[in-house]
Amino acid sequence: MFDVNRIREDFPILKEQVHGKPLVYLDNGATTQRPARVVERMSEYYLRYNANVHRGVHYLSNLCTDANERARERARDFIRAASVEEVIFTSGATGGINLVAFSFGEAFVREGDEILVTGMEHHSNIVPWQMLCERKGATLKVLPVLDNGELDMEALSHLLTGRTQLVAVAHVSNVLGTINPVRRVIDAAHAAGACVLVDGAQAVQHLPVDMQELDCDFYVFSAHKMYGPTGVGVLYGRRELLLQMPPWQGGGEMIKEVRFEKTTYNDLPFKFEAGTPDFIGIIGLGEAIDYLSSIGMENVAAHEEALTRHARERLSAIPGLRFHGSSPHASSVISFTLDGVHPLDAATLLDQLGIAIRAGQMCAAPLMQRCGVTAMIRASLAMYNTFQEIDALHDGLLRVVAMLREKR
Ligand code: C6P
């Protein structure tokens, strides 16, 4: 049984006050809060067991190495990857995309080739591809977004050509909330001979994901958006591709043998993990995965779906409020603008009421342009949010509108 009040007990920060008001935290798309057990697990390792991984022969080093590799197995199981060789620890979603843009780019992208991104990508899933295209003389193409916030799937078949090497697509938009039909994108791309990177930064905390079912070539996500620590993430890569790709960074752990004449590289996944990893963060990620799994992704999804329906219903009654993105296939990310109210003013006033939301471009400037706005207000909900918090947002927005109207 999913009990939101029981879950809230696990997150001490949710009892905090901001400006003398109970915290209403609705900025989970930027980063979620962490349950105490994740922080406790990490501090236990820092305070009692800390030693570098994959290097020592001593007790503590082995202990941390085992914990690091157990976390890899948990991550593998969480995304249903075939093998731990396909699970590479990174600094986050951005780190994973840059790794692929460099390494896949070195192996497979030539002058005149094409990379296809979509019009709703986060800057992290645009700029690394632009940089690759500049390096290689390749072309960046863009799959358009329809007015309802869905991808223009009809345009996909025209945009995929024999020169398309890779398609980069968000599983869930960090602005519109749209859950993209990634399986259809992957099938179309594969039929055209292209690989696919799915940006799961806004997906893994909301939906069950399965690499076997998706059949993508790469999948990235960040721990800090799924109740884990900052500074850690996962890149899933298809083994056959990873084997053909050169290392991204050089250093310890990614090598087998180093000679001045020639260095040989380590096996997967270590070939892509140069230097001391954030192993305590990785252990924290393993704990976050255990926590999420104990609740059940289906339960998380059901609660968030009910919350989102309630939020859309209540907010739609606010005069002058316009949602951006109206796909029925959407997650708990809700973006909107208020007629005559600047999003940053709204965010500042809501903050005074203890309500944390995000306002601005959401690191998706091309999408803002597509929507014809310079900024939006975004409420992004997590499994610990309540119906009362949604009502608090609704009431807060009414006050924002009233105050800013009085001023004019
Ligand atoms: N979006 C948001 O408020 P990092 O910074 O590497 O953990 O995640 C980058 C990233 C990549 N893709 C998507 C779809 C994302 O939403 C994000 C992060 C946050 O929307 C911070 S800008």
Short mmCIF file of C-alpha atoms and ligand atoms in Angstrom, two decimals, residues 27-31 91-97 120-125 170-175 199-203 205 220-225 231-232 333 358 362-364 378 380, ligand 1:
data_model
loop_
_atom_site.label_atom_id
_atom_site.label_comp_id
_atom_site.label_asym_id
_atom_site.label_seq_id
_atom_site.Cartn_x
_atom_site.Cartn_y
_atom_site.Cartn_z
CA ASP A 27 11.19 21.62 -7.91
CA ASN A 28 11.92 17.92 -8.19
CA GLY A 29 12.80 18.10 -11.88
CA ALA A 30 15.85 20.14 -10.90
CA THR A 31 16.78 17.77 -8.07
CA SER A 91 29.06 12.25 -13.16
CA GLY A 92 25.42 12.47 -14.30
CA ALA A 93 23.22 12.59 -17.38
CA THR A 94 25.34 15.41 -18.85
CA GLY A 95 28.53 13.43 -18.27
CA GLY A 96 27.03 10.38 -20.00
CA ILE A 97 25.90 12.32 -23.06
CA MET A 120 12.37 19.57 -26.85
CA GLU A 121 15.85 18.60 -25.66
CA HIS A 122 17.61 19.96 -22.59
CA HIS A 123 20.79 21.88 -23.47
CA SER A 124 22.75 18.83 -22.26
CA ASN A 125 21.30 16.82 -25.14
CA ALA A 170 14.51 12.75 -24.22
CA HIS A 171 12.45 9.94 -22.73
CA VAL A 172 10.49 12.59 -20.80
CA SER A 173 10.65 16.33 -21.49
CA ASN A 174 11.89 18.38 -18.52
CA VAL A 175 9.58 21.21 -19.60
CA ASP A 199 18.06 10.92 -22.16
CA GLY A 200 16.30 9.40 -19.18
CA ALA A 201 17.10 12.22 -16.73
CA GLN A 202 13.38 12.93 -16.21
CA ALA A 203 12.14 9.38 -16.67
CA GLN A 205 12.32 8.50 -11.18
CA VAL A 220 21.60 8.17 -19.44
CA PHE A 221 20.35 9.41 -16.09
CA SER A 222 21.44 11.28 -12.94
CA ALA A 223 21.24 9.95 -9.38
CA HIS A 224 20.28 13.31 -7.87
CA LYS A 225 16.94 13.40 -9.70
CA GLY A 231 27.69 14.04 -8.85
CA VAL A 232 26.80 10.51 -9.95
CA VAL A 333 6.17 17.94 -14.87
CA ARG A 358 11.36 26.63 -10.98
CA MET A 362 14.66 25.37 -17.81
CA CYS A 363 17.89 24.85 -19.81
CA ALA A 364 15.77 24.42 -22.94
CA ARG A 378 7.35 24.82 -13.68
CA SER A 380 7.64 19.21 -11.00
N1 C6P B 1 17.40 19.23 -15.80
C1 C6P B 1 15.88 20.75 -14.70
O1 C6P B 1 15.56 21.54 -13.80
P1 C6P B 1 22.41 16.79 -14.97
O2 C6P B 1 22.60 18.26 -14.76
O3 C6P B 1 23.53 16.17 -15.74
O4 C6P B 1 22.07 16.05 -13.72
O5 C6P B 1 21.07 16.65 -15.87
C2 C6P B 1 20.98 17.32 -17.09
C3 C6P B 1 19.66 17.08 -17.73
C4 C6P B 1 19.60 16.34 -18.90
N2 C6P B 1 18.44 16.05 -19.49
C5 C6P B 1 17.26 16.44 -18.97
C6 C6P B 1 15.99 16.05 -19.65
C7 C6P B 1 17.24 17.19 -17.79
O6 C6P B 1 16.08 17.57 -17.29
C8 C6P B 1 18.47 17.54 -17.17
C9 C6P B 1 18.49 18.40 -15.94
C10 C6P B 1 17.20 20.04 -14.61
O7 C6P B 1 15.14 20.54 -15.67
C11 C6P B 1 18.31 20.98 -14.32
S1 C6P B 1 18.62 22.11 -15.62
#
